[in-house]
PDB file of C-alpha atoms in Angstrom:
ATOM      1  CA  MET J  26       5.212  14.185   7.252  1.00 54.00           C
ATOM      2  CA  SER J  27       8.717  12.947   6.461  1.00 76.00           C
ATOM      3  CA  SER J  28       9.435  11.094   3.274  1.00 85.00           C
ATOM      4  CA  LYS J  29      10.494   8.001   5.295  1.00 84.00           C
ATOM      5  CA  LYS J  30       7.136   7.961   7.091  1.00 85.00           C
ATOM      6  CA  ALA J  31       5.296   8.446   3.798  1.00 87.00           C
ATOM      7  CA  LEU J  32       7.247   5.580   2.221  1.00 88.00           C
ATOM      8  CA  ASP J  33       6.558   3.310   5.223  1.00 87.00           C
ATOM      9  CA  ASP J  34       2.844   4.142   4.991  1.00 88.00           C
ATOM     10  CA  LYS J  35       2.854   3.413   1.269  1.00 91.00           C
ATOM     11  CA  HIS J  36       4.555   0.044   1.830  1.00 91.00           C
ATOM     12  CA  GLU J  37       2.155  -0.878   4.618  1.00 90.00           C
ATOM     13  CA  LYS J  38      -0.816  -0.016   2.404  1.00 92.00           C
ATOM     14  CA  ILE J  39       0.545  -2.233  -0.394  1.00 94.00           C
ATOM     15  CA  ILE J  40       1.083  -5.113   2.047  1.00 95.00           C
ATOM     16  CA  ARG J  41      -2.390  -4.701   3.550  1.00 94.00           C
ATOM     17  CA  ASN J  42      -3.833  -4.853   0.027  1.00 95.00           C
ATOM     18  CA  LEU J  43      -1.837  -8.042  -0.594  1.00 96.00           C
ATOM     19  CA  LEU J  44      -3.425  -9.483   2.554  1.00 96.00           C
ATOM     20  CA  LYS J  45      -6.823  -9.043   0.899  1.00 96.00           C
ATOM     21  CA  GLU J  46      -5.929 -11.496  -1.872  1.00 96.00           C
ATOM     22  CA  PRO J  47      -7.624 -14.872  -1.270  1.00 96.00           C
ATOM     23  CA  GLU J  48      -4.372 -16.835  -0.994  1.00 96.00           C
ATOM     24  CA  ASN J  49      -2.925 -14.412   1.555  1.00 97.00           C
ATOM     25  CA  LYS J  50      -5.977 -14.229   3.825  1.00 97.00           C
ATOM     26  CA  LYS J  51      -4.809 -17.351   5.677  1.00 97.00           C
ATOM     27  CA  CYS J  52      -1.512 -18.428   7.186  1.00 97.00           C
ATOM     28  CA  ILE J  53       0.417 -20.464   4.626  1.00 97.00           C
ATOM     29  CA  THR J  54       1.204 -23.112   7.251  1.00 96.00           C
ATOM     30  CA  CYS J  55      -1.928 -23.658   9.337  1.00 96.00           C
ATOM     31  CA  ASN J  56      -4.680 -21.763   7.492  1.00 95.00           C
ATOM     32  CA  THR J  57      -5.438 -19.457  10.421  1.00 95.00           C
ATOM     33  CA  ASN J  58      -7.437 -16.463   9.214  1.00 96.00           C
ATOM     34  CA  CYS J  59      -5.923 -12.980   9.032  1.00 94.00           C
ATOM     35  CA  PRO J  60      -2.169 -13.554   9.287  1.00 96.00           C
ATOM     36  CA  GLN J  61      -0.420 -10.486  10.672  1.00 96.00           C
ATOM     37  CA  TYR J  62       3.190 -11.376   9.965  1.00 97.00           C
ATOM     38  CA  VAL J  63       5.381 -11.641   6.915  1.00 97.00           C
ATOM     39  CA  CYS J  64       8.072 -14.272   6.560  1.00 97.00           C
ATOM     40  CA  SER J  65      10.337 -12.320   4.237  1.00 96.00           C
ATOM     41  CA  THR J  66      12.623 -15.350   3.845  1.00 96.00           C
ATOM     42  CA  PHE J  67       9.891 -16.990   1.722  1.00 97.00           C
ATOM     43  CA  SER J  68       7.729 -13.916   0.919  1.00 97.00           C
ATOM     44  CA  THR J  69       4.728 -15.422   2.710  1.00 97.00           C
ATOM     45  CA  PHE J  70       2.075 -14.377   5.206  1.00 98.00           C
ATOM     46  CA  VAL J  71       1.911 -16.266   8.511  1.00 98.00           C
ATOM     47  CA  CYS J  72      -0.015 -16.178  11.785  1.00 97.00           C
ATOM     48  CA  THR J  73       1.401 -15.323  15.194  1.00 96.00           C
ATOM     49  CA  ALA J  74       1.957 -18.949  16.255  1.00 96.00           C
ATOM     50  CA  CYS J  75       3.696 -19.931  13.014  1.00 97.00           C
ATOM     51  CA  SER J  76       5.780 -16.743  12.998  1.00 97.00           C
ATOM     52  CA  GLY J  77       7.366 -17.858  16.282  1.00 96.00           C
ATOM     53  CA  VAL J  78       8.291 -21.233  14.793  1.00 96.00           C
ATOM     54  CA  HIS J  79       9.754 -19.588  11.685  1.00 97.00           C
ATOM     55  CA  ARG J  80      11.881 -17.410  13.986  1.00 97.00           C
ATOM     56  CA  GLU J  81      13.279 -20.562  15.601  1.00 96.00           C
ATOM     57  CA  PHE J  82      14.645 -21.498  12.176  1.00 97.00           C
ATOM     58  CA  THR J  83      16.105 -17.974  11.848  1.00 97.00           C
ATOM     59  CA  HIS J  84      13.655 -17.064   9.089  1.00 97.00           C
ATOM     60  CA  ARG J  85      13.139 -13.315   8.933  1.00 97.00           C
ATOM     61  CA  ILE J  86       9.731 -12.360  10.357  1.00 98.00           C
ATOM     62  CA  LYS J  87       8.145  -8.913  10.404  1.00 97.00           C
ATOM     63  CA  SER J  88       4.855  -7.645  11.757  1.00 96.00           C
ATOM     64  CA  VAL J  89       2.664  -6.067   9.096  1.00 94.00           C
ATOM     65  CA  SER J  90       1.636  -3.234  11.413  1.00 90.00           C
ATOM     66  CA  MET J  91       4.758  -2.723  13.532  1.00 92.00           C
ATOM     67  CA  ALA J  92       7.678  -3.085  11.115  1.00 93.00           C
ATOM     68  CA  SER J  93       9.049  -1.087   8.229  1.00 93.00           C
ATOM     69  CA  PHE J  94       9.518  -2.834   4.905  1.00 94.00           C
ATOM     70  CA  THR J  95      12.083  -2.040   2.251  1.00 94.00           C
ATOM     71  CA  ALA J  96      11.080  -1.547  -1.354  1.00 93.00           C
ATOM     72  CA  GLU J  97      12.780  -4.873  -2.147  1.00 95.00           C
ATOM     73  CA  GLU J  98      10.738  -6.714   0.487  1.00 95.00           C
ATOM     74  CA  VAL J  99       7.498  -5.200  -0.797  1.00 95.00           C
ATOM     75  CA  LYS J 100       8.392  -6.134  -4.376  1.00 95.00           C
ATOM     76  CA  ALA J 101       9.244  -9.691  -3.281  1.00 95.00           C
ATOM     77  CA  LEU J 102       5.834  -9.969  -1.579  1.00 96.00           C
ATOM     78  CA  GLN J 103       4.094  -8.623  -4.671  1.00 95.00           C
ATOM     79  CA  GLU J 104       5.886 -11.195  -6.830  1.00 94.00           C
ATOM     80  CA  GLY J 105       5.549 -13.917  -4.203  1.00 93.00           C
ATOM     81  CA  GLY J 106       2.874 -14.302  -1.583  1.00 95.00           C
ATOM     82  CA  ASN J 107       1.287 -17.499  -0.333  1.00 97.00           C
ATOM     83  CA  LYS J 108       0.041 -18.652  -3.734  1.00 96.00           C
ATOM     84  CA  ARG J 109       3.467 -18.574  -5.399  1.00 95.00           C
ATOM     85  CA  ALA J 110       5.138 -20.061  -2.321  1.00 96.00           C
ATOM     86  CA  LYS J 111       2.658 -22.951  -2.347  1.00 95.00           C
ATOM     87  CA  GLU J 112       3.332 -23.504  -6.045  1.00 95.00           C
ATOM     88  CA  ARG J 113       6.993 -23.903  -5.202  1.00 95.00           C
ATOM     89  CA  TYR J 114       7.340 -25.365  -1.688  1.00 96.00           C
ATOM     90  CA  PHE J 115       4.155 -27.460  -1.705  1.00 96.00           C
ATOM     91  CA  ALA J 116       4.461 -28.617  -5.332  1.00 95.00           C
ATOM     92  CA  LYS J 117       4.879 -32.311  -4.493  1.00 95.00           C
ATOM     93  CA  TRP J 118       3.055 -32.240  -1.148  1.00 95.00           C
ATOM     94  CA  ASN J 119       0.318 -34.758  -0.431  1.00 94.00           C
ATOM     95  CA  SER J 120      -2.005 -33.446   2.272  1.00 93.00           C
ATOM     96  CA  THR J 121      -3.363 -36.922   2.939  1.00 93.00           C
ATOM     97  CA  LEU J 122       0.052 -38.399   3.706  1.00 94.00           C
ATOM     98  CA  PHE J 123       1.407 -35.355   5.563  1.00 95.00           C
ATOM     99  CA  PRO J 124      -1.463 -33.096   6.688  1.00 95.00           C
ATOM    100  CA  ALA J 125      -0.862 -29.464   7.512  1.00 95.00           C
ATOM    101  CA  PRO J 126      -1.240 -28.454  11.149  1.00 96.00           C
ATOM    102  CA  ASP J 127      -4.481 -26.726  12.033  1.00 94.00           C
ATOM    103  CA  GLN J 128      -5.020 -23.681  14.220  1.00 91.00           C
ATOM    104  CA  SER J 129      -4.972 -25.743  17.416  1.00 93.00           C
ATOM    105  CA  ALA J 130      -1.782 -27.655  16.561  1.00 94.00           C
ATOM    106  CA  SER J 131       1.038 -27.789  19.072  1.00 94.00           C
ATOM    107  CA  ALA J 132       4.249 -25.873  18.563  1.00 93.00           C
ATOM    108  CA  ASP J 133       6.042 -29.175  17.934  1.00 96.00           C
ATOM    109  CA  ARG J 134       3.607 -30.126  15.179  1.00 96.00           C
ATOM    110  CA  ARG J 135       4.017 -26.709  13.531  1.00 96.00           C
ATOM    111  CA  LYS J 136       7.784 -26.971  13.856  1.00 97.00           C
ATOM    112  CA  ASP J 137       7.838 -30.403  12.217  1.00 97.00           C
ATOM    113  CA  PHE J 138       5.682 -29.160   9.339  1.00 97.00           C
ATOM    114  CA  ILE J 139       7.670 -25.951   8.771  1.00 97.00           C
ATOM    115  CA  ARG J 140      10.958 -27.875   8.943  1.00 97.00           C
ATOM    116  CA  THR J 141       9.730 -30.412   6.388  1.00 97.00           C
ATOM    117  CA  ILE J 142       8.265 -27.850   3.974  1.00 97.00           C
ATOM    118  CA  PHE J 143      10.575 -24.848   4.248  1.00 97.00           C
ATOM    119  CA  VAL J 144      13.867 -26.069   5.728  1.00 97.00           C
ATOM    120  CA  ASP J 145      14.224 -29.582   4.288  1.00 97.00           C
ATOM    121  CA  LYS J 146      12.213 -28.543   1.202  1.00 96.00           C
ATOM    122  CA  ARG J 147      11.001 -32.113   0.896  1.00 95.00           C
ATOM    123  CA  TYR J 148       8.047 -31.218  -1.341  1.00 96.00           C
ATOM    124  CA  GLU J 149       9.655 -28.421  -3.347  1.00 94.00           C
ATOM    125  CA  GLY J 150       9.116 -28.271  -7.083  1.00 91.00           C
ATOM    126  CA  GLU J 151      10.419 -25.967  -9.748  1.00 81.00           C
ATOM    127  CA  PRO J 152       9.942 -22.322  -8.861  1.00 71.00           C
ATOM    128  CA  PRO J 153       7.117 -20.823 -10.907  1.00 67.00           C
ATOM    129  CA  PRO J 154       8.133 -18.273 -13.556  1.00 70.00           C
ATOM    130  CA  PRO J 155       8.051 -14.649 -12.415  1.00 67.00           C
ATOM    131  CA  GLN J 156       4.608 -13.091 -12.759  1.00 61.00           C
ATOM    132  CA  ASP J 157       5.733 -10.175 -14.890  1.00 56.00           C
ATOM    133  CA  VAL J 158       7.327 -12.465 -17.487  1.00 42.00           C
ATOM    134  CA  PRO J 159       4.770 -14.155 -19.715  1.00 44.00           C
ATOM    135  CA  ALA J 160       4.979 -17.900 -19.923  1.00 47.00           C
ATOM    136  CA  SER J 161       6.419 -19.295 -23.130  1.00 45.00           C
ATOM    137  CA  LYS J 162       4.018 -19.482 -26.020  1.00 49.00           C
ATOM    138  CA  PRO J 163       3.244 -22.577 -28.053  1.00 52.00           C
ATOM    139  CA  ILE J 164       5.075 -22.737 -31.370  1.00 47.00           C
ATOM    140  CA  SER J 165       1.786 -22.286 -33.259  1.00 50.00           C
ATOM    141  CA  ALA J 166       1.272 -18.920 -31.560  1.00 51.00           C
ATOM    142  CA  VAL J 167       4.740 -17.785 -32.579  1.00 47.00           C
ATOM    143  CA  LEU J 168       4.533 -19.072 -36.172  1.00 51.00           C
ATOM    144  CA  GLY J 169       0.859 -18.341 -36.619  1.00 54.00           C
ATOM    145  CA  THR J 170       0.254 -21.849 -37.949  1.00 54.00           C
ATOM    146  CA  GLN J 171       0.179 -25.376 -36.697  1.00 53.00           C
ATOM    147  CA  PRO J 172       3.573 -27.032 -37.005  1.00 52.00           C
ATOM    148  CA  THR J 173       3.744 -29.725 -39.638  1.00 53.00           C
ATOM    149  CA  LEU J 174       5.576 -32.947 -39.219  1.00 51.00           C
ATOM    150  CA  THR J 175       7.307 -34.225 -42.338  1.00 52.00           C
ATOM    151  CA  VAL J 176       7.957 -37.931 -42.509  1.00 54.00           C
ATOM    152  CA  THR J 177      10.269 -39.238 -45.173  1.00 57.00           C
ATOM    153  CA  ALA J 178      10.377 -42.873 -46.117  1.00 60.00           C
ATOM    154  CA  ALA J 179      13.641 -44.723 -45.830  1.00 58.00           C
ATOM    155  CA  PRO J 180      15.296 -45.508 -49.179  1.00 60.00           C
ATOM    156  CA  PRO J 181      14.254 -48.872 -50.629  1.00 61.00           C
ATOM    157  CA  ARG J 182      16.463 -51.768 -49.661  1.00 62.00           C
ATOM    158  CA  SER J 183      18.425 -53.453 -52.423  1.00 57.00           C
ATOM    159  CA  ALA J 184      18.145 -57.174 -53.100  1.00 55.00           C
ATOM    160  CA  ALA J 185      21.569 -57.688 -51.572  1.00 54.00           C
ATOM    161  CA  SER J 186      20.528 -56.050 -48.372  1.00 51.00           C
ATOM    162  CA  ASN J 187      17.453 -58.302 -48.204  1.00 53.00           C
ATOM    163  CA  ALA J 188      19.624 -61.452 -48.221  1.00 52.00           C
ATOM    164  CA  PRO J 189      20.152 -63.129 -44.880  1.00 53.00           C
ATOM    165  CA  ALA J 190      23.171 -61.956 -43.048  1.00 51.00           C
ATOM    166  CA  THR J 191      26.168 -64.243 -43.179  1.00 50.00           C
ATOM    167  CA  SER J 192      28.550 -64.794 -40.402  1.00 47.00           C
ATOM    168  CA  ALA J 193      32.036 -63.374 -40.704  1.00 49.00           C
ATOM    169  CA  ARG J 194      33.442 -66.585 -39.262  1.00 50.00           C
ATOM    170  CA  SER J 195      34.391 -69.342 -41.626  1.00 49.00           C
ATOM    171  CA  ALA J 196      32.676 -72.689 -41.366  1.00 51.00           C
ATOM    172  CA  PRO J 197      34.574 -75.488 -39.588  1.00 54.00           C
ATOM    173  CA  PRO J 198      36.469 -77.813 -41.921  1.00 56.00           C
ATOM    174  CA  SER J 199      34.568 -80.912 -42.919  1.00 55.00           C
ATOM    175  CA  ASN J 200      35.904 -84.377 -42.132  1.00 57.00           C
ATOM    176  CA  PRO J 201      36.599 -86.555 -45.277  1.00 51.00           C
TER     177      PRO J 201
END
């Protein structure tokens, strides 16, 4: 067996294991079970119908079983996947106001949804931090104690500063 074939088999095995994760068991767009394609543009798993729509937007689509994946693509899928993509591209999405297409949705409905979510990025939020980098720790975890807040009182006001303010303008002359 050639080393290229062995590497392709290794990559396919990794991707198939990623497909077993709960978030990746359904198409990110329409929730169809068992997606068989990867949208490497967004590091997501999609069904056959949605893969065709993604292709219309020139997003890179590959079949899990028929294509070869580079080490970079596999790493991107390991760091990404449907869960991380939803955290980013669906961050501000309201499913009541703009419902996702279902499995029986028309191509036009899928296209509208994919355009809105992935092309226009209308509901995009901040990208989540990379998985291999731990999130920042609270200051108490770093210092080992709870931070203290020191409040100092303002210096006492002098009697002169308590007097009512006077205007800088002079008073009008009085008539005799």
